mmCIF file of C-alpha atoms in Angstrom:
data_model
loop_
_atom_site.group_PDB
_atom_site.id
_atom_site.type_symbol
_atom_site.label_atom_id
_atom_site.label_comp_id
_atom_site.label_asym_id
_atom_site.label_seq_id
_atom_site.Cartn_x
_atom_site.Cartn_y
_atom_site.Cartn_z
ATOM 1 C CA UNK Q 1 77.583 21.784 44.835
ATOM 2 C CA UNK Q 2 75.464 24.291 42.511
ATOM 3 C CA UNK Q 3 77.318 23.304 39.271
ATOM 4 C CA UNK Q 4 76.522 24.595 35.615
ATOM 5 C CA UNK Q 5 76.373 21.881 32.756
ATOM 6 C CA UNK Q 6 75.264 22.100 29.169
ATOM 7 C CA UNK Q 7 72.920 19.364 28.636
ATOM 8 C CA UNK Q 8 71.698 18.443 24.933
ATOM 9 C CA UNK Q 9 68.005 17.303 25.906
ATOM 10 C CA UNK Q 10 67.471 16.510 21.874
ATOM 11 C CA UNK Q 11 68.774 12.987 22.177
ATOM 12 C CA UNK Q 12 68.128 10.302 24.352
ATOM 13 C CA UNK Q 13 69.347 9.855 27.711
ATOM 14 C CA UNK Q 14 70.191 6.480 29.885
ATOM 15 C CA UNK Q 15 67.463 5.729 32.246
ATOM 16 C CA UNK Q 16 68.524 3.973 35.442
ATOM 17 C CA UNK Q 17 65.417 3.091 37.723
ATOM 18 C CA UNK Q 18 65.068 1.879 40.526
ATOM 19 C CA UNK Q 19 62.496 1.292 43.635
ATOM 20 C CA UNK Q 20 64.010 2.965 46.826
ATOM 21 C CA UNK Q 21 66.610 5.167 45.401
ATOM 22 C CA UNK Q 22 65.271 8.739 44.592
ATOM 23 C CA UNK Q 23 67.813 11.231 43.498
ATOM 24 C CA UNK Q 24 67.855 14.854 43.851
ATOM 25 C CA UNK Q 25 69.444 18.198 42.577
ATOM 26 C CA UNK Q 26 72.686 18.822 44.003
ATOM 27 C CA UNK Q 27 72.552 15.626 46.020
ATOM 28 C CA UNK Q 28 75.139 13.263 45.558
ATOM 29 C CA UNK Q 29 74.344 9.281 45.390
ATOM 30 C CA UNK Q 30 76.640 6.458 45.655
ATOM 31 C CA UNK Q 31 75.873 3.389 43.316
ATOM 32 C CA UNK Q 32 76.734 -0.275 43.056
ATOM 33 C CA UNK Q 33 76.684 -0.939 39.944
ATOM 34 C CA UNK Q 34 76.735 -4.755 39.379
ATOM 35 C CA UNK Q 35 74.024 -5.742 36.882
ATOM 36 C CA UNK Q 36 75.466 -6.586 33.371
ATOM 37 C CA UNK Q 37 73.092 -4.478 31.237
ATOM 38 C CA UNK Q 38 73.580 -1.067 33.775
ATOM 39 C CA UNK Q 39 77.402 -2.324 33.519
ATOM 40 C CA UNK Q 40 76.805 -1.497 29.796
ATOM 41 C CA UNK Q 41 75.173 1.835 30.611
ATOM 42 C CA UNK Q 42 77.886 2.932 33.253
ATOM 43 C CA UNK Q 43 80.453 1.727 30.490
ATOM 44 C CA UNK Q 44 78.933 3.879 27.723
ATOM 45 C CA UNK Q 45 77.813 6.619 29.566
ATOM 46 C CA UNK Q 46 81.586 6.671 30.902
ATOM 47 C CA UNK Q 47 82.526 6.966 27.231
ATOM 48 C CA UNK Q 48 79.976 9.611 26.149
ATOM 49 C CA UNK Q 49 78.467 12.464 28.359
ATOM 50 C CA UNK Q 50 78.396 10.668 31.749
ATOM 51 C CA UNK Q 51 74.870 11.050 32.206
ATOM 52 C CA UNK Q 52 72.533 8.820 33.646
ATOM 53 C CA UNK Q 53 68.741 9.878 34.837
ATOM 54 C CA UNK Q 54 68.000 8.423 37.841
ATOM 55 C CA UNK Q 55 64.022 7.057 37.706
ATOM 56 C CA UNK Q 56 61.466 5.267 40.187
ATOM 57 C CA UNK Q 57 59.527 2.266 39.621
ATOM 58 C CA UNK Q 58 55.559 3.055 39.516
ATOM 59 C CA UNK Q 59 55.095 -0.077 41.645
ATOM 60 C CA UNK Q 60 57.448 -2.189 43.096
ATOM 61 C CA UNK Q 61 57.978 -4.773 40.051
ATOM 62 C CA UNK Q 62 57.985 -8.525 40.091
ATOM 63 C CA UNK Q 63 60.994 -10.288 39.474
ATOM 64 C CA UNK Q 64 60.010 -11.442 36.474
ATOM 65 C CA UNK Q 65 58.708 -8.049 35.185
ATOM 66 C CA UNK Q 66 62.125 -6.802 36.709
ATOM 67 C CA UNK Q 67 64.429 -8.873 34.424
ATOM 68 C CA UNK Q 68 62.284 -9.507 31.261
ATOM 69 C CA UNK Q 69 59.983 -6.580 30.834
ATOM 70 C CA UNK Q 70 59.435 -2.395 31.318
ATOM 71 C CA UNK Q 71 57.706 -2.047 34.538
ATOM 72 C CA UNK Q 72 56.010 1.007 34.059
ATOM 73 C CA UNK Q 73 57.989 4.282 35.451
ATOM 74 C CA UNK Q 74 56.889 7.501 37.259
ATOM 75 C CA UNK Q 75 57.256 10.247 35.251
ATOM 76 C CA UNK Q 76 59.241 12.502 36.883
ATOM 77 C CA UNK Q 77 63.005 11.568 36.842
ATOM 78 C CA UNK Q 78 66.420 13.332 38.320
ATOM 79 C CA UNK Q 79 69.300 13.823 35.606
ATOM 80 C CA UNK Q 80 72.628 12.915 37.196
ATOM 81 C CA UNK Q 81 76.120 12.953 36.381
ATOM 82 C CA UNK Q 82 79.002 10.799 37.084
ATOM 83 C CA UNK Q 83 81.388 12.793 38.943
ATOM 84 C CA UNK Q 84 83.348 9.867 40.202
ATOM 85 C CA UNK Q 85 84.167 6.222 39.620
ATOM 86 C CA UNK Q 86 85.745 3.308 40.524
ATOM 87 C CA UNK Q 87 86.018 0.119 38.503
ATOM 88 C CA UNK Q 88 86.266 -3.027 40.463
ATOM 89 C CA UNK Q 89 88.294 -6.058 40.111
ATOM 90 C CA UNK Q 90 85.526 -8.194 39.917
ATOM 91 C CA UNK Q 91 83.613 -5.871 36.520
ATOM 92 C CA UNK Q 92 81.491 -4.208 39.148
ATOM 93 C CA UNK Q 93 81.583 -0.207 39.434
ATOM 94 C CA UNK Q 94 81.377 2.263 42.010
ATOM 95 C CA UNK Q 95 79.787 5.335 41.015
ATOM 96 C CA UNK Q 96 79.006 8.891 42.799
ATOM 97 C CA UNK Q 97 76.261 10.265 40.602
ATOM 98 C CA UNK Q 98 75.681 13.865 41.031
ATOM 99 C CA UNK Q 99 71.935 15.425 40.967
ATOM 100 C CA UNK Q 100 71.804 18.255 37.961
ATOM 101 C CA UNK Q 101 68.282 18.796 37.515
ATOM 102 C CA UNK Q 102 64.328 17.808 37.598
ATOM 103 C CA UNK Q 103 63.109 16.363 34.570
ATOM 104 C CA UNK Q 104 60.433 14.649 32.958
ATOM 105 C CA UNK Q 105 60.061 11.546 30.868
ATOM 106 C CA UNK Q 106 59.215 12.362 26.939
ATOM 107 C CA UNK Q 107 59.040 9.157 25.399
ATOM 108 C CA UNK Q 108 60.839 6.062 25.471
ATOM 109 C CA UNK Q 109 63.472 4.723 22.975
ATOM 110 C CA UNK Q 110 63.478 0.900 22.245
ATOM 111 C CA UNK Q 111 66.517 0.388 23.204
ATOM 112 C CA UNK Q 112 68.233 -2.678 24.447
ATOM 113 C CA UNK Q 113 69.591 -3.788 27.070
ATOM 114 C CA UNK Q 114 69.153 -0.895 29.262
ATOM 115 C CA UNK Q 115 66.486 1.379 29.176
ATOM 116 C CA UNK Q 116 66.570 5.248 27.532
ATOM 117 C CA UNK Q 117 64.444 8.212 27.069
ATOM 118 C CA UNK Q 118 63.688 11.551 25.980
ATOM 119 C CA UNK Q 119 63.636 13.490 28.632
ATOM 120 C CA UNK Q 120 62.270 17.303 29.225
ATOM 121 C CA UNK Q 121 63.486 19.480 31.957
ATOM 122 C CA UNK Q 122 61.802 21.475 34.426
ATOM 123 C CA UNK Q 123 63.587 23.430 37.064
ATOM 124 C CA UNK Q 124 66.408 25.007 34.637
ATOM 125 C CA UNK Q 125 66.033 28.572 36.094
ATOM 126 C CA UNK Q 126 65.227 28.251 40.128
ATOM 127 C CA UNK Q 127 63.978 30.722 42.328
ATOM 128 C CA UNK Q 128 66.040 33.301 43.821
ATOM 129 C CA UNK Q 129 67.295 33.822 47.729
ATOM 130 C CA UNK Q 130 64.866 37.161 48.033
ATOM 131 C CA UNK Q 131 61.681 34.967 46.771
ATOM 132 C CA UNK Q 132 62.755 32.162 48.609
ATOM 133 C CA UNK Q 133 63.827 33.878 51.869
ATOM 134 C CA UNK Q 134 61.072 33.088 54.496
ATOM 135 C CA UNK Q 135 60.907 29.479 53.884
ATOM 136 C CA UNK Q 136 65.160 29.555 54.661
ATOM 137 C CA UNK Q 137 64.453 31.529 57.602
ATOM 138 C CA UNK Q 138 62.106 28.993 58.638
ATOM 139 C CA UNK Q 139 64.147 25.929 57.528
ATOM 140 C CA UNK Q 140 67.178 26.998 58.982
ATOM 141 C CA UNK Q 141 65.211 27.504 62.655
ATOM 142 C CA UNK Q 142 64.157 24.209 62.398
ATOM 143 C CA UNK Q 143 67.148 22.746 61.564
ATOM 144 C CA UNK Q 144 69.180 24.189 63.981
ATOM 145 C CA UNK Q 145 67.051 23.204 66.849
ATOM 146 C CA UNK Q 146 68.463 20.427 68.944
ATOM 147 C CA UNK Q 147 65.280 18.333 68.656
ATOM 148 C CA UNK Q 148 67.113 17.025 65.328
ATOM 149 C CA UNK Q 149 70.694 16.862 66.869
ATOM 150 C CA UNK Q 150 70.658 12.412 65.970
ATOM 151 C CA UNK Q 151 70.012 12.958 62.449
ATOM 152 C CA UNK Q 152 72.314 11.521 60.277
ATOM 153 C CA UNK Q 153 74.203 14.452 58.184
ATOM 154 C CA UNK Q 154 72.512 16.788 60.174
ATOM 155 C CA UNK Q 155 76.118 18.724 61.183
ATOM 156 C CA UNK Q 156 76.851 18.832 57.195
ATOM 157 C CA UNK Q 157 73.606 20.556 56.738
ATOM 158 C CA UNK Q 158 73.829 23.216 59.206
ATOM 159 C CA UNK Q 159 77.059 23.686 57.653
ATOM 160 C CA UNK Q 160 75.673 24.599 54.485
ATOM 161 C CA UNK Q 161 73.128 26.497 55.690
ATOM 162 C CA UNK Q 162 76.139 28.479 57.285
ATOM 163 C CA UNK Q 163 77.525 29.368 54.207
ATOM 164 C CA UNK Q 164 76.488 30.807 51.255
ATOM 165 C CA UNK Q 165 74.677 27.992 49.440
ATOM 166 C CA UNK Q 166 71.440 29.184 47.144
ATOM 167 C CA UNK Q 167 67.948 28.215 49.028
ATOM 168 C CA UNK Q 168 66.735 25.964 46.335
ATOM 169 C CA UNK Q 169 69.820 23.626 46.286
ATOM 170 C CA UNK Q 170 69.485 24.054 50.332
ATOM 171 C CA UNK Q 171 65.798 22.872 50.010
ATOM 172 C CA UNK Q 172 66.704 19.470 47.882
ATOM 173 C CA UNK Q 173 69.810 19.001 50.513
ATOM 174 C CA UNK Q 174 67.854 19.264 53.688
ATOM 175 C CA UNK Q 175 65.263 16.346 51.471
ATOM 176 C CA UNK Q 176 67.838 14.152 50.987
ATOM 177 C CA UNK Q 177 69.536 14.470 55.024
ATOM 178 C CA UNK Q 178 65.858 13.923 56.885
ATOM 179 C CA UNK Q 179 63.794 12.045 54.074
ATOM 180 C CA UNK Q 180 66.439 9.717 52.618
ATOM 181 C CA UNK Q 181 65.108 6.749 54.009
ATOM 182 C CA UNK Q 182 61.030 7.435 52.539
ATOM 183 C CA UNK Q 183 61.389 7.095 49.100
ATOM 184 C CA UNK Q 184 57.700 8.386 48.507
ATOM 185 C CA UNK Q 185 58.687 11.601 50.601
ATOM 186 C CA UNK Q 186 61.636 12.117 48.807
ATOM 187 C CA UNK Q 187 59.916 11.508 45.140
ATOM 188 C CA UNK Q 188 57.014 14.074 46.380
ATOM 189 C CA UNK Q 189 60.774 16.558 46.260
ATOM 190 C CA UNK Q 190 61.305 15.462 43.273
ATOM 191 C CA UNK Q 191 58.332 15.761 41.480
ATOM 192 C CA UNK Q 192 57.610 19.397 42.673
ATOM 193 C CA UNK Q 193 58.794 22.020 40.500
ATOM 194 C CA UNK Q 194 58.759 25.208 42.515
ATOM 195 C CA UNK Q 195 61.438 25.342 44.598
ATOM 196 C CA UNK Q 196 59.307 27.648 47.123
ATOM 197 C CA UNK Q 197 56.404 24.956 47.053
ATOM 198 C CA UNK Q 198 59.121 22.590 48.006
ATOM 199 C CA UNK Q 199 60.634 24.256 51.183
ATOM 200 C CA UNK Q 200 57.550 24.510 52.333
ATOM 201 C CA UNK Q 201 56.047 21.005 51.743
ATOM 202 C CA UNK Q 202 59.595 20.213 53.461
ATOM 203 C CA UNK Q 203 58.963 22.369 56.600
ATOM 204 C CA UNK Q 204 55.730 21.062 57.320
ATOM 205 C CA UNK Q 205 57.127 17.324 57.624
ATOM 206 C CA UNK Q 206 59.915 18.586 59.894
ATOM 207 C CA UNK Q 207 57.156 20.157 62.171
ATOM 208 C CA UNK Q 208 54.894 17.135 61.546
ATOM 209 C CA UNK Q 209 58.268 15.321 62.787
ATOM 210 C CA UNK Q 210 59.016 17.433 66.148
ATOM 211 C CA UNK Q 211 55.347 16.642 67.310
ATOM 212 C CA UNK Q 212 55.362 13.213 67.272
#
């Protein structure tokens, strides 16, 4: 789940964006892939580093801005890696891309017919369990109260927090189980570099959550 990789962040990196699909740290995300120029990334990627860096549309693009043009992105992006696939019969591909780390756009690359970037990133050395260990404390009371019993992935999570898993991949994990579905919740995750700052943003919409 906490995995090391050696990233070269000198050369440009396939940017995959999207409007509802935020990806985290440590968070694993299955993809469709079905487009034929993000075919052609998941092909090359495949055949280079497998990396792709998941990004969110500033505003929710025409469809015509969508297919012909660069619809402007937010700038903070998650760097993923494919750590499974599964070609289809029919060209399309199923991907699982793995969360390694915060980053933000550099500059874009005019590139065609997918989109890349340099990227910069941000979180490489996270907070440890001693700084971080009120807002687990806190996380893991709320979590384990039965008020969130329905949530999906909610028996996962406690499972993690059961084991020995470090508080800032905890922090992005809990994100993805309760805020999946907001994809303006889960980009205010992303964008936030301090992994304390996080848990507690993160505990405040859980208690926000058990009042209403």
């Amino acid at each position: 789940m906490v995995q090391t990789l050696s990233i070269n962040f000198e050369r440009p990196i396939p940017v995959f964006p999207l409007s509802s699909s935020v990806l985290l740290p440590h968070v694993a995300l299955p993809l469709h892939i079905f487009e034929p120029r993000y075919l052609q990334m998941t092909k090359e990627a495949l055949d280079s580093h497998g990396l792709i860096a998941m990004a969110v549309f500033e505003h929710t693009p025409s469809e015509q801005e969508y297919q012909h043009g660069r619809p402007p992105l937010k700038p903070h992006v998650c760097l993923g890696y494919i750590a499974q696939y599964n070609p289809l019969e029919n060209g399309r591909y199923l991907l699982l891309l793995q969360g390694v780390c915060r980053a933000k756009l550099v500059d874009e690359i005019d590139h065609e017919p997918y989109r890349m970037a340099h990227l910069s990133p941000i979180d490489i050395e996270p907070a440890d369990d001693e700084q971080l260990a009120e807002v687990r404390q806190q996380l893991e009371a709320l979590v384990l109260t039965s008020d969130f019993d329905d949530v999906d992935g909610i028996d996962e999570l406690r499972q993690i927090l059961s084991q020995d898993t470090p508080t800032f991949a905890v922090i992005d994990l809990a994100a993805m189980t309760f805020c999946r579905a907001d994809a303006e919740r889960m980009y205010t995750v992303l964008a936030d570099p301090d992994a304390a700052s996080r848990g507690r943003w993160l505990i405040e919409q859980l208690e926000h959550d058990q009042d209403d």
